[in-house]
Amino acid sequence: MDLLLSAVDVLARWDVIVALLVGSIGGVAIGAIPGVGPAVAIAILLPATFSLDPIVGLTVLLGIYGSSMFGGAIPAILINTPGTAVNALTTYDGFPMTLRGEGRRALSLAYSASFFGGIFSVVCLILLSPLLAKVAPMFGSREIFLAALLGIILVIVAHRGQMLMAAALTGFGIFLSTVGLEPVKYTRRFTFDQTWLASGVNLIVVVLGLFALSQALLLLTMDDEKVRLSKSRGSLFQGFRELARHPRVATVSATFGVVMGMIPGVGEFTAQFMSYTSARKLSKTPEAFGQGSSEGLIASETANNAVPAAAMIPLLALGIPGEALTAMMLSVFYVHNVVPGPGLFLYQMDFVVALYLALLVLNVLVVAFLLVSTGWLVYLTKIPNRFLGMCILLLSFVGVYSIRNSAVDCAVAAVFGLIGFVLKRLNLPIVPIVLGMVLGGIMEVKLRASMNRVNTPFDFIDRPIAFILFALIVVIVAGTLWRVWRDWVPTDRRSLARKSSGRFARRIAGRRTRHFEIKTKQQRRRRSYDHLGS
């Protein structure tokens, strides 16, 4: 009880309340604008949060992270254009409902499902806190190193069909983390006698370039689309009643979101597709999915909004971000000398509980705001792409320059903006670069710290948690290699086998045919000879 009162006291400050309002309302507005997304907004706001208290800065970023998915459902449902990338599945059933004149019903369902997913995730996070407080201190240098290595492997495996490119980009991110002064003897690495590289490649500069500047360039090269909003009927309050008629779909989808959110490198996309697929299999009317099914809309929106709170678990407990947005939040911790990990649960548990309560209040504020402001937020979808691109470009360079008042940082950000632009045009992932930079630095520090107490390779996994993490790594790598081998090698062999067996069968069939023809001719001759003889 004292812990809860202490957490409430942390939140009951005017600056934290303002941060909650700005994060929730701003996140909804950003999500409602197609082409921006939470990654761009967080990247732009990140330099500004360094001057704020940790709880204030993180509340703003968490507000944008969580509420942007609420707002992203608005253009996905009304104009078939997802406001954020994770609202792509919402278009499958949301837009057909709009075409039937049920746009308000679809929005109401999306809001209620998102609210349920967010609250369910926060409640799970609160219930898991005592367990995390007991387990987190068991993680030493070896365990955190193996957990970071597991996160990198999961990031690569999650990009199925692009694993080789994801591995190369992750390796590029790890290489970027090694540039500058190494953390033990402070010798220079890969600086090429350039003084501006001695401090390394700044993570925030890279993030602003890869996400914000690249998106600005992408918007500037796109043509403006004419948005037509169709009239819709229904009430924005009816979705909560309809959600209550599908408790199994909502609960299963929220569970997928929580589980996938806790696993580094997986995120909203996997949670959405798994929940949508399971809802379709369990539904009595699977043929309605993709045609305006309320169950499909509930499954997609519940899953993606259950992820943000769950994604905070590896970040807070181990200091390991699961994806790009939590990696950006990690920098806020480091700037204020707040080290996420086991020590956070031991010495600053009131700070952790305050973040949980902030997420809880955030979902209530977002739903209340959406129920009264959807009519105005719809017009944000009409903002021209090139105007958005110029605004993002200007704000990005202002943010980069404000970090260290360095024109060199602006040039570095521009280079990474071009790299991100090329990757986006080629439909290649950007997230592995950021996670490689963050997790690569963590791995190097923890590996060096653990090697002083390791004499043989087996000493590295002689503790239970370290052995479990090592076993998971072996199983995932072996399973991935087996899947790749099964998908490629046997197919070639089977095709060769079919070809060779087909040729062999044709040869046998030809031989049998010729043998049958010869035998038939011999029998006819014998019959003719017998007839002549008789």
Short mmCIF file of C-alpha atoms in Angstrom, two decimals:
data_model
loop_
_atom_site.label_atom_id
_atom_site.label_comp_id
_atom_site.label_asym_id
_atom_site.label_seq_id
_atom_site.Cartn_x
_atom_site.Cartn_y
_atom_site.Cartn_z
CA MET A 1 0.00 0.00 0.00
CA ASP A 2 2.84 2.36 0.79
CA LEU A 3 4.36 1.59 -2.59
CA LEU A 4 1.11 2.46 -4.35
CA LEU A 5 0.76 5.72 -2.45
CA SER A 6 4.35 6.59 -3.30
CA ALA A 7 3.68 5.91 -7.00
CA VAL A 8 0.52 8.06 -6.90
CA ASP A 9 2.56 10.84 -5.29
CA VAL A 10 5.03 10.64 -8.19
CA LEU A 11 2.20 11.01 -10.71
CA ALA A 12 0.29 13.70 -8.81
CA ARG A 13 2.44 16.51 -10.17
CA TRP A 14 1.30 19.17 -12.56
CA ASP A 15 4.12 18.48 -15.05
CA VAL A 16 3.35 14.73 -15.13
CA ILE A 17 -0.36 15.43 -15.66
CA VAL A 18 0.46 17.82 -18.51
CA ALA A 19 2.78 15.18 -19.99
CA LEU A 20 -0.05 12.63 -19.86
CA LEU A 21 -2.42 15.00 -21.66
CA VAL A 22 0.14 16.02 -24.28
CA GLY A 23 1.24 12.44 -24.91
CA SER A 24 -2.27 10.99 -25.16
CA ILE A 25 -3.83 13.76 -27.30
CA GLY A 26 -0.71 14.28 -29.40
CA GLY A 27 -0.31 10.55 -30.00
CA VAL A 28 -3.89 10.22 -31.22
CA ALA A 29 -3.43 13.16 -33.60
CA ILE A 30 -0.14 11.75 -34.92
CA GLY A 31 -1.68 8.32 -35.44
CA ALA A 32 -4.58 9.86 -37.36
CA ILE A 33 -2.19 11.44 -39.90
CA PRO A 34 -1.14 8.80 -42.45
CA GLY A 35 2.59 8.79 -43.14
CA VAL A 36 3.88 10.08 -39.81
CA GLY A 37 3.60 7.38 -37.15
CA PRO A 38 4.88 7.16 -33.56
CA ALA A 39 8.49 6.40 -34.51
CA VAL A 40 8.84 9.71 -36.36
CA ALA A 41 7.15 11.68 -33.59
CA ILE A 42 9.20 10.08 -30.80
CA ALA A 43 12.41 10.60 -32.77
CA ILE A 44 11.61 14.33 -33.16
CA LEU A 45 10.59 14.79 -29.50
CA LEU A 46 13.45 12.75 -28.06
CA PRO A 47 15.99 15.61 -27.76
CA ALA A 48 13.39 17.76 -25.98
CA THR A 49 12.73 15.09 -23.32
CA PHE A 50 16.37 15.08 -22.18
CA SER A 51 15.83 18.31 -20.24
CA LEU A 52 12.77 16.90 -18.43
CA ASP A 53 12.55 14.60 -15.41
CA PRO A 54 12.65 10.90 -16.35
CA ILE A 55 9.03 10.28 -15.35
CA VAL A 56 7.85 13.33 -17.35
CA GLY A 57 9.85 12.50 -20.48
CA LEU A 58 8.91 8.83 -20.44
CA THR A 59 5.23 9.66 -19.85
CA VAL A 60 5.17 11.82 -22.99
CA LEU A 61 6.88 9.14 -25.08
CA LEU A 62 4.71 6.35 -23.66
CA GLY A 63 1.63 8.45 -24.38
CA ILE A 64 2.60 8.84 -28.03
CA TYR A 65 3.59 5.18 -28.31
CA GLY A 66 0.34 3.81 -26.90
CA SER A 67 -2.21 6.33 -28.15
CA SER A 68 -0.97 6.54 -31.74
CA MET A 69 -2.44 3.10 -32.44
CA PHE A 70 -5.86 4.37 -31.30
CA GLY A 71 -5.61 7.25 -33.76
CA GLY A 72 -4.18 5.05 -36.52
CA ALA A 73 -7.48 3.19 -36.69
CA ILE A 74 -9.33 6.31 -37.90
CA PRO A 75 -7.85 6.57 -41.43
CA ALA A 76 -7.56 2.76 -41.63
CA ILE A 77 -11.31 2.43 -41.19
CA LEU A 78 -12.55 5.52 -43.02
CA ILE A 79 -10.21 5.81 -46.04
CA ASN A 80 -8.52 2.37 -46.17
CA THR A 81 -5.12 3.91 -45.30
CA PRO A 82 -3.53 2.80 -42.01
CA GLY A 83 -2.42 5.74 -39.89
CA THR A 84 0.41 3.64 -38.45
CA ALA A 85 1.99 0.53 -39.90
CA VAL A 86 0.47 -1.72 -37.22
CA ASN A 87 -3.06 -0.69 -38.23
CA ALA A 88 -2.72 -2.44 -41.59
CA LEU A 89 -4.92 -5.38 -40.54
CA THR A 90 -7.59 -2.96 -39.33
CA THR A 91 -8.30 -2.06 -42.95
CA TYR A 92 -9.32 -5.67 -43.73
CA ASP A 93 -12.59 -5.43 -41.83
CA GLY A 94 -12.83 -1.75 -40.89
CA PHE A 95 -13.07 -0.28 -44.38
CA PRO A 96 -15.69 -2.79 -45.65
CA MET A 97 -17.85 -1.73 -42.70
CA THR A 98 -17.43 1.91 -43.76
CA LEU A 99 -18.52 1.02 -47.31
CA ARG A 100 -21.69 -0.44 -45.77
CA GLY A 101 -22.31 2.87 -43.97
CA GLU A 102 -21.16 1.49 -40.58
CA GLY A 103 -18.07 3.65 -40.11
CA ARG A 104 -19.07 4.89 -36.66
CA ARG A 105 -19.75 1.35 -35.51
CA ALA A 106 -16.33 0.27 -36.78
CA LEU A 107 -14.60 3.18 -35.01
CA SER A 108 -16.46 2.42 -31.81
CA LEU A 109 -15.41 -1.24 -32.00
CA ALA A 110 -11.80 -0.24 -32.65
CA TYR A 111 -11.75 2.16 -29.69
CA SER A 112 -13.31 -0.33 -27.28
CA ALA A 113 -11.04 -3.19 -28.44
CA SER A 114 -7.96 -0.99 -28.15
CA PHE A 115 -9.03 0.11 -24.67
CA PHE A 116 -9.55 -3.48 -23.56
CA GLY A 117 -6.17 -4.55 -24.97
CA GLY A 118 -4.35 -1.67 -23.28
CA ILE A 119 -6.00 -2.21 -19.87
CA PHE A 120 -5.51 -6.00 -20.06
CA SER A 121 -1.82 -5.50 -20.81
CA VAL A 122 -1.29 -3.04 -17.93
CA VAL A 123 -3.09 -5.35 -15.48
CA CYS A 124 -0.85 -8.23 -16.57
CA LEU A 125 2.16 -5.98 -16.11
CA ILE A 126 1.06 -5.07 -12.57
CA LEU A 127 0.41 -8.71 -11.67
CA LEU A 128 3.82 -9.73 -13.00
CA SER A 129 5.64 -7.04 -11.02
CA PRO A 130 6.22 -9.16 -7.87
CA LEU A 131 7.61 -11.97 -10.03
CA LEU A 132 9.82 -9.55 -11.96
CA ALA A 133 11.08 -8.05 -8.71
CA LYS A 134 12.20 -11.53 -7.61
CA VAL A 135 13.59 -12.75 -10.91
CA ALA A 136 15.35 -9.58 -12.10
CA PRO A 137 18.09 -9.65 -9.40
CA MET A 138 19.04 -13.16 -10.60
CA PHE A 139 20.28 -11.67 -13.88
CA GLY A 140 23.99 -10.99 -13.79
CA SER A 141 26.35 -9.94 -16.56
CA ARG A 142 26.25 -13.34 -18.25
CA GLU A 143 22.46 -13.56 -18.21
CA ILE A 144 21.99 -10.05 -19.59
CA PHE A 145 24.55 -10.76 -22.32
CA LEU A 146 22.70 -13.94 -23.33
CA ALA A 147 19.34 -12.12 -23.15
CA ALA A 148 20.68 -9.40 -25.46
CA LEU A 149 22.06 -12.05 -27.82
CA LEU A 150 18.66 -13.77 -27.78
CA GLY A 151 17.04 -10.42 -28.61
CA ILE A 152 19.31 -9.96 -31.65
CA ILE A 153 18.56 -13.49 -32.86
CA LEU A 154 14.82 -12.93 -32.45
CA VAL A 155 15.04 -9.65 -34.37
CA ILE A 156 16.66 -11.50 -37.27
CA VAL A 157 14.30 -14.49 -37.14
CA ALA A 158 11.23 -12.20 -36.96
CA HIS A 159 12.01 -10.86 -40.46
CA ARG A 160 11.05 -14.05 -42.21
CA GLY A 161 11.89 -13.89 -45.88
CA GLN A 162 14.44 -11.14 -45.21
CA MET A 163 16.57 -12.81 -42.54
CA LEU A 164 19.83 -12.43 -44.43
CA MET A 165 19.30 -8.71 -44.94
CA ALA A 166 18.08 -8.30 -41.33
CA ALA A 167 21.24 -10.04 -40.11
CA ALA A 168 23.42 -7.76 -42.27
CA LEU A 169 21.66 -4.61 -41.03
CA THR A 170 21.89 -5.79 -37.41
CA GLY A 171 25.61 -6.37 -37.93
CA PHE A 172 25.87 -2.85 -39.34
CA GLY A 173 24.18 -1.52 -36.19
CA ILE A 174 26.57 -3.49 -33.97
CA PHE A 175 29.49 -2.06 -35.94
CA LEU A 176 28.18 1.47 -35.39
CA SER A 177 28.10 0.82 -31.63
CA THR A 178 31.85 0.04 -31.67
CA VAL A 179 32.89 3.35 -33.27
CA GLY A 180 34.62 5.73 -30.87
CA LEU A 181 36.26 5.12 -27.50
CA GLU A 182 35.89 1.56 -26.25
CA PRO A 183 34.41 1.36 -22.71
CA VAL A 184 37.31 -0.26 -20.78
CA LYS A 185 40.70 1.11 -21.87
CA TYR A 186 39.28 4.07 -23.83
CA THR A 187 41.25 3.33 -26.96
CA ARG A 188 39.93 4.68 -30.27
CA ARG A 189 38.21 2.30 -32.67
CA PHE A 190 37.32 3.02 -36.28
CA THR A 191 37.79 6.78 -35.85
CA PHE A 192 40.34 7.13 -38.72
CA ASP A 193 41.98 10.03 -36.85
CA GLN A 194 38.76 12.04 -37.03
CA THR A 195 38.13 13.86 -33.76
CA TRP A 196 34.37 14.07 -34.32
CA LEU A 197 34.18 10.27 -34.32
CA ALA A 198 35.92 9.96 -30.93
CA SER A 199 32.58 10.22 -29.11
CA GLY A 200 31.03 7.60 -31.37
CA VAL A 201 27.94 7.66 -33.52
CA ASN A 202 25.10 9.18 -31.52
CA LEU A 203 22.07 6.91 -31.28
CA ILE A 204 19.58 9.79 -31.36
CA VAL A 205 21.18 11.22 -34.50
CA VAL A 206 20.90 7.83 -36.20
CA VAL A 207 17.28 7.40 -35.06
CA LEU A 208 16.28 10.84 -36.32
CA GLY A 209 17.94 10.16 -39.65
CA LEU A 210 16.60 6.63 -40.19
CA PHE A 211 13.04 7.33 -39.10
CA ALA A 212 12.22 11.04 -39.30
CA LEU A 213 14.37 12.32 -42.19
CA SER A 214 13.77 9.23 -44.33
CA GLN A 215 10.01 9.54 -43.82
CA ALA A 216 10.19 13.25 -44.72
CA LEU A 217 12.00 12.41 -47.96
CA LEU A 218 9.45 9.70 -48.68
CA LEU A 219 6.53 12.10 -48.18
CA LEU A 220 8.18 14.75 -50.35
CA THR A 221 8.43 12.29 -53.24
CA MET A 222 4.80 11.14 -52.94
CA ASP A 223 1.83 12.67 -54.68
CA ASP A 224 -1.04 14.01 -52.61
CA GLU A 225 -4.09 11.78 -52.60
CA LYS A 226 -7.63 13.08 -52.68
CA VAL A 227 -9.39 11.85 -49.56
CA ARG A 228 -13.13 11.31 -49.72
CA LEU A 229 -14.96 10.66 -46.46
CA SER A 230 -18.20 8.74 -46.72
CA LYS A 231 -21.14 9.34 -44.43
CA SER A 232 -21.62 6.81 -41.66
CA ARG A 233 -24.28 6.01 -39.11
CA GLY A 234 -24.23 4.60 -35.62
CA SER A 235 -23.04 5.67 -32.19
CA LEU A 236 -19.47 5.79 -30.94
CA PHE A 237 -20.63 4.24 -27.64
CA GLN A 238 -22.13 1.04 -29.06
CA GLY A 239 -18.75 -0.69 -29.49
CA PHE A 240 -18.41 -1.46 -25.78
CA ARG A 241 -21.69 -3.38 -25.80
CA GLU A 242 -20.67 -5.26 -28.95
CA LEU A 243 -17.23 -6.07 -27.51
CA ALA A 244 -18.93 -7.72 -24.52
CA ARG A 245 -20.53 -10.22 -26.94
CA HIS A 246 -17.08 -11.46 -28.04
CA PRO A 247 -15.15 -11.98 -24.78
CA ARG A 248 -13.18 -14.99 -26.07
CA VAL A 249 -11.83 -13.17 -29.14
CA ALA A 250 -10.84 -10.11 -27.08
CA THR A 251 -9.15 -12.14 -24.31
CA VAL A 252 -7.23 -14.43 -26.66
CA SER A 253 -6.09 -11.50 -28.82
CA ALA A 254 -4.97 -9.48 -25.78
CA THR A 255 -3.04 -12.52 -24.51
CA PHE A 256 -1.24 -12.79 -27.85
CA GLY A 257 -0.35 -9.11 -27.58
CA VAL A 258 1.06 -9.48 -24.06
CA VAL A 259 3.11 -12.59 -24.87
CA MET A 260 4.47 -11.22 -28.15
CA GLY A 261 5.22 -7.86 -26.54
CA MET A 262 7.39 -9.46 -23.87
CA ILE A 263 9.54 -11.22 -26.49
CA PRO A 264 12.24 -8.89 -27.87
CA GLY A 265 12.18 -8.38 -31.62
CA VAL A 266 8.66 -9.69 -32.24
CA GLY A 267 6.25 -6.80 -31.66
CA GLU A 268 2.80 -5.86 -32.93
CA PHE A 269 2.86 -7.44 -36.39
CA THR A 270 3.31 -11.00 -35.15
CA ALA A 271 0.77 -10.48 -32.37
CA GLN A 272 -1.78 -9.12 -34.85
CA PHE A 273 -1.44 -11.88 -37.41
CA MET A 274 -1.50 -14.62 -34.78
CA SER A 275 -4.58 -13.18 -33.06
CA TYR A 276 -6.36 -12.56 -36.37
CA THR A 277 -5.62 -16.09 -37.57
CA SER A 278 -6.76 -17.68 -34.31
CA ALA A 279 -9.93 -15.57 -34.24
CA ARG A 280 -10.74 -16.70 -37.77
CA LYS A 281 -10.23 -20.35 -36.89
CA LEU A 282 -12.37 -20.11 -33.75
CA SER A 283 -15.13 -18.07 -35.39
CA LYS A 284 -18.47 -19.55 -36.39
CA THR A 285 -18.46 -17.34 -39.49
CA PRO A 286 -14.84 -17.40 -40.81
CA GLU A 287 -16.02 -16.45 -44.27
CA ALA A 288 -16.98 -12.98 -42.95
CA PHE A 289 -13.35 -12.11 -42.14
CA GLY A 290 -12.06 -9.54 -44.61
CA GLN A 291 -15.63 -8.58 -45.48
CA GLY A 292 -16.41 -6.42 -42.44
CA SER A 293 -16.28 -8.88 -39.54
CA SER A 294 -16.55 -7.38 -36.08
CA GLU A 295 -14.49 -10.28 -34.68
CA GLY A 296 -11.65 -9.57 -37.11
CA LEU A 297 -11.61 -5.89 -36.19
CA ILE A 298 -11.60 -6.73 -32.47
CA ALA A 299 -8.75 -9.24 -32.92
CA SER A 300 -6.46 -6.85 -34.77
CA GLU A 301 -7.04 -3.78 -32.58
CA THR A 302 -6.91 -5.64 -29.25
CA ALA A 303 -3.61 -7.34 -30.07
CA ASN A 304 -1.67 -4.29 -31.25
CA ASN A 305 -2.72 -2.15 -28.25
CA ALA A 306 -1.75 -4.87 -25.77
CA VAL A 307 1.87 -4.78 -26.95
CA PRO A 308 3.17 -1.37 -25.68
CA ALA A 309 2.76 -2.11 -21.96
CA ALA A 310 4.14 -5.64 -22.38
CA ALA A 311 7.13 -4.30 -24.34
CA MET A 312 8.15 -2.37 -21.20
CA ILE A 313 8.80 -5.64 -19.33
CA PRO A 314 12.19 -6.52 -20.92
CA LEU A 315 13.11 -2.82 -20.97
CA LEU A 316 12.46 -2.23 -17.27
CA ALA A 317 13.52 -5.64 -15.94
CA LEU A 318 16.67 -6.21 -18.02
CA GLY A 319 17.40 -2.94 -19.78
CA ILE A 320 16.90 -4.69 -23.13
CA PRO A 321 14.60 -2.98 -25.66
CA GLY A 322 12.36 -5.19 -27.72
CA GLU A 323 11.96 -2.83 -30.67
CA ALA A 324 12.90 0.61 -31.98
CA LEU A 325 10.47 2.69 -29.89
CA THR A 326 11.56 1.18 -26.56
CA ALA A 327 15.18 1.56 -27.71
CA MET A 328 14.53 5.31 -28.03
CA MET A 329 13.04 5.36 -24.52
CA LEU A 330 16.15 3.62 -23.21
CA SER A 331 18.19 6.69 -24.12
CA VAL A 332 15.98 8.80 -21.82
CA PHE A 333 16.94 6.51 -18.92
CA TYR A 334 20.63 6.77 -19.72
CA VAL A 335 20.62 10.58 -20.03
CA HIS A 336 19.23 10.88 -16.48
CA ASN A 337 21.52 8.16 -15.04
CA VAL A 338 18.56 5.89 -14.39
CA VAL A 339 19.77 2.41 -15.32
CA PRO A 340 16.90 0.04 -16.19
CA GLY A 341 17.45 -3.50 -15.07
CA PRO A 342 17.46 -5.49 -11.83
CA GLY A 343 18.47 -2.46 -9.74
CA LEU A 344 15.40 -0.53 -10.87
CA PHE A 345 13.08 -3.08 -9.21
CA LEU A 346 15.19 -3.17 -6.05
CA TYR A 347 15.72 0.55 -5.39
CA GLN A 348 13.18 2.46 -7.52
CA MET A 349 10.06 0.32 -7.47
CA ASP A 350 7.85 3.38 -6.93
CA PHE A 351 9.11 4.74 -10.27
CA VAL A 352 8.15 1.46 -12.00
CA VAL A 353 4.66 1.42 -10.46
CA ALA A 354 4.21 5.08 -11.44
CA LEU A 355 4.88 4.14 -15.07
CA TYR A 356 2.28 1.36 -14.83
CA LEU A 357 -0.32 3.76 -13.42
CA ALA A 358 0.55 6.29 -16.13
CA LEU A 359 -0.22 3.66 -18.78
CA LEU A 360 -3.51 2.89 -17.05
CA VAL A 361 -4.58 6.55 -16.91
CA LEU A 362 -3.37 7.03 -20.47
CA ASN A 363 -5.86 4.53 -21.91
CA VAL A 364 -8.76 6.17 -20.07
CA LEU A 365 -7.77 9.64 -21.30
CA VAL A 366 -7.40 8.48 -24.90
CA VAL A 367 -10.81 6.81 -25.07
CA ALA A 368 -12.51 9.81 -23.44
CA PHE A 369 -10.80 12.15 -25.91
CA LEU A 370 -11.67 10.02 -28.93
CA LEU A 371 -15.36 9.74 -28.03
CA VAL A 372 -15.76 13.52 -28.18
CA SER A 373 -13.26 14.51 -30.88
CA THR A 374 -13.40 11.90 -33.66
CA GLY A 375 -15.39 14.27 -35.88
CA TRP A 376 -12.53 16.79 -35.88
CA LEU A 377 -9.69 14.27 -36.00
CA VAL A 378 -11.03 12.92 -39.29
CA TYR A 379 -9.91 16.10 -41.07
CA LEU A 380 -6.28 15.42 -40.17
CA THR A 381 -6.29 12.74 -42.87
CA LYS A 382 -6.55 15.52 -45.50
CA ILE A 383 -3.20 17.18 -44.69
CA PRO A 384 -1.03 17.14 -47.88
CA ASN A 385 1.93 14.78 -47.88
CA ARG A 386 4.47 17.35 -49.01
CA PHE A 387 3.46 19.81 -46.32
CA LEU A 388 3.93 17.06 -43.75
CA GLY A 389 7.29 16.17 -45.27
CA MET A 390 8.59 19.75 -45.01
CA CYS A 391 7.40 20.05 -41.39
CA ILE A 392 9.10 16.77 -40.41
CA LEU A 393 12.29 17.76 -42.25
CA LEU A 394 12.49 21.11 -40.45
CA LEU A 395 11.69 19.71 -37.00
CA SER A 396 14.15 16.85 -37.46
CA PHE A 397 17.11 19.10 -38.22
CA VAL A 398 16.15 21.41 -35.34
CA GLY A 399 16.08 18.38 -33.03
CA VAL A 400 19.42 17.04 -34.26
CA TYR A 401 21.16 20.39 -33.88
CA SER A 402 19.76 20.91 -30.37
CA ILE A 403 21.41 17.73 -29.07
CA ARG A 404 25.00 19.02 -29.13
CA ASN A 405 24.74 22.21 -31.22
CA SER A 406 26.75 20.45 -33.90
CA ALA A 407 26.47 20.85 -37.65
CA VAL A 408 28.35 17.54 -38.02
CA ASP A 409 25.42 15.77 -36.35
CA CYS A 410 23.10 17.29 -38.96
CA ALA A 411 25.33 15.95 -41.73
CA VAL A 412 25.43 12.47 -40.12
CA ALA A 413 21.65 12.52 -39.72
CA ALA A 414 21.27 13.49 -43.40
CA VAL A 415 23.43 10.51 -44.44
CA PHE A 416 21.35 8.12 -42.35
CA GLY A 417 18.21 9.77 -43.69
CA LEU A 418 19.30 8.84 -47.21
CA ILE A 419 20.13 5.30 -46.04
CA GLY A 420 16.69 4.98 -44.45
CA PHE A 421 15.01 6.41 -47.55
CA VAL A 422 16.73 3.82 -49.77
CA LEU A 423 15.83 1.00 -47.37
CA LYS A 424 12.19 2.07 -47.27
CA ARG A 425 11.98 2.33 -51.05
CA LEU A 426 13.46 -1.17 -51.31
CA ASN A 427 11.02 -2.42 -48.63
CA LEU A 428 13.87 -3.44 -46.33
CA PRO A 429 13.75 -3.25 -42.51
CA ILE A 430 15.24 -0.34 -40.57
CA VAL A 431 14.63 -1.50 -37.01
CA PRO A 432 17.56 -4.03 -36.98
CA ILE A 433 20.06 -1.16 -37.31
CA VAL A 434 18.78 0.62 -34.19
CA LEU A 435 18.47 -2.57 -32.14
CA GLY A 436 21.94 -3.63 -33.28
CA MET A 437 23.37 -0.36 -31.98
CA VAL A 438 21.61 -0.62 -28.62
CA LEU A 439 22.01 -4.35 -27.98
CA GLY A 440 25.56 -4.40 -29.38
CA GLY A 441 26.70 -1.90 -26.77
CA ILE A 442 24.97 -3.86 -24.00
CA MET A 443 26.53 -7.12 -25.16
CA GLU A 444 30.06 -5.70 -25.25
CA VAL A 445 29.90 -4.22 -21.74
CA LYS A 446 28.31 -7.31 -20.18
CA LEU A 447 30.62 -9.73 -21.98
CA ARG A 448 33.72 -7.91 -20.74
CA ALA A 449 32.35 -7.77 -17.21
CA SER A 450 31.54 -11.49 -17.16
CA MET A 451 34.80 -12.75 -18.68
CA ASN A 452 36.71 -11.97 -15.48
CA ARG A 453 34.80 -14.76 -13.72
CA VAL A 454 34.80 -17.28 -16.57
CA ASN A 455 37.62 -19.80 -16.99
CA THR A 456 36.06 -22.27 -19.41
CA PRO A 457 33.21 -21.91 -21.93
CA PHE A 458 31.01 -24.07 -19.69
CA ASP A 459 31.41 -21.61 -16.81
CA PHE A 460 29.43 -19.13 -18.90
CA ILE A 461 26.24 -21.21 -18.62
CA ASP A 462 26.72 -22.86 -15.22
CA ARG A 463 23.82 -20.93 -13.66
CA PRO A 464 20.15 -21.91 -14.24
CA ILE A 465 18.94 -18.74 -16.01
CA ALA A 466 22.07 -18.57 -18.17
CA PHE A 467 21.61 -22.20 -19.16
CA ILE A 468 17.92 -21.65 -20.00
CA LEU A 469 18.77 -18.64 -22.18
CA PHE A 470 21.55 -20.56 -23.90
CA ALA A 471 19.18 -23.49 -24.53
CA LEU A 472 16.60 -21.11 -26.02
CA ILE A 473 19.23 -19.65 -28.33
CA VAL A 474 20.29 -23.12 -29.50
CA VAL A 475 16.69 -24.25 -30.04
CA ILE A 476 15.72 -21.09 -31.98
CA VAL A 477 18.84 -21.17 -34.18
CA ALA A 478 18.48 -24.92 -34.83
CA GLY A 479 14.76 -24.58 -35.55
CA THR A 480 15.34 -21.69 -37.93
CA LEU A 481 18.08 -23.54 -39.81
CA TRP A 482 15.86 -26.62 -40.03
CA ARG A 483 12.96 -24.58 -41.37
CA VAL A 484 15.17 -22.94 -44.00
CA TRP A 485 16.62 -26.32 -44.99
CA ARG A 486 13.15 -27.89 -45.15
CA ASP A 487 11.76 -25.02 -47.25
CA TRP A 488 14.59 -25.04 -49.79
CA VAL A 489 16.62 -28.23 -49.94
CA PRO A 490 13.89 -30.89 -49.87
CA THR A 491 11.89 -29.00 -52.46
CA ASP A 492 14.79 -29.18 -54.90
CA ARG A 493 15.39 -32.81 -54.07
CA ARG A 494 11.72 -33.69 -54.41
CA SER A 495 11.54 -31.99 -57.78
CA LEU A 496 14.63 -33.87 -58.89
CA ALA A 497 13.20 -37.07 -57.51
CA ARG A 498 9.95 -36.49 -59.34
CA LYS A 499 11.81 -35.77 -62.57
CA SER A 500 14.07 -38.79 -62.20
CA SER A 501 11.21 -41.05 -61.09
CA GLY A 502 9.14 -39.77 -64.00
CA ARG A 503 11.91 -40.55 -66.45
CA PHE A 504 12.43 -43.97 -64.88
CA ALA A 505 8.71 -44.69 -64.98
CA ARG A 506 8.51 -43.65 -68.62
CA ARG A 507 11.45 -45.90 -69.45
CA ILE A 508 9.87 -48.87 -67.65
CA ALA A 509 6.52 -48.16 -69.28
CA GLY A 510 8.20 -47.97 -72.69
CA ARG A 511 10.02 -51.24 -72.11
CA ARG A 512 6.81 -52.95 -70.97
CA THR A 513 4.96 -51.63 -74.01
CA ARG A 514 7.63 -52.82 -76.40
CA HIS A 515 7.81 -56.17 -74.62
CA PHE A 516 4.03 -56.54 -74.84
CA GLU A 517 4.04 -55.64 -78.57
CA ILE A 518 6.83 -58.17 -79.29
CA LYS A 519 5.07 -60.84 -77.30
CA THR A 520 1.79 -60.15 -79.11
CA LYS A 521 3.48 -60.42 -82.52
CA GLN A 522 5.07 -63.74 -81.53
CA GLN A 523 1.71 -65.13 -80.42
CA ARG A 524 0.07 -64.05 -83.70
CA ARG A 525 2.80 -65.74 -85.71
CA ARG A 526 2.40 -68.95 -83.73
CA ARG A 527 -1.34 -68.88 -84.29
CA SER A 528 -0.86 -68.37 -88.04
CA TYR A 529 1.67 -71.21 -88.15
CA ASP A 530 -0.70 -73.48 -86.27
CA HIS A 531 -3.54 -72.58 -88.63
CA LEU A 532 -1.39 -73.34 -91.70
CA GLY A 533 -0.27 -76.60 -90.23
CA SER A 534 -3.78 -77.67 -89.51
#
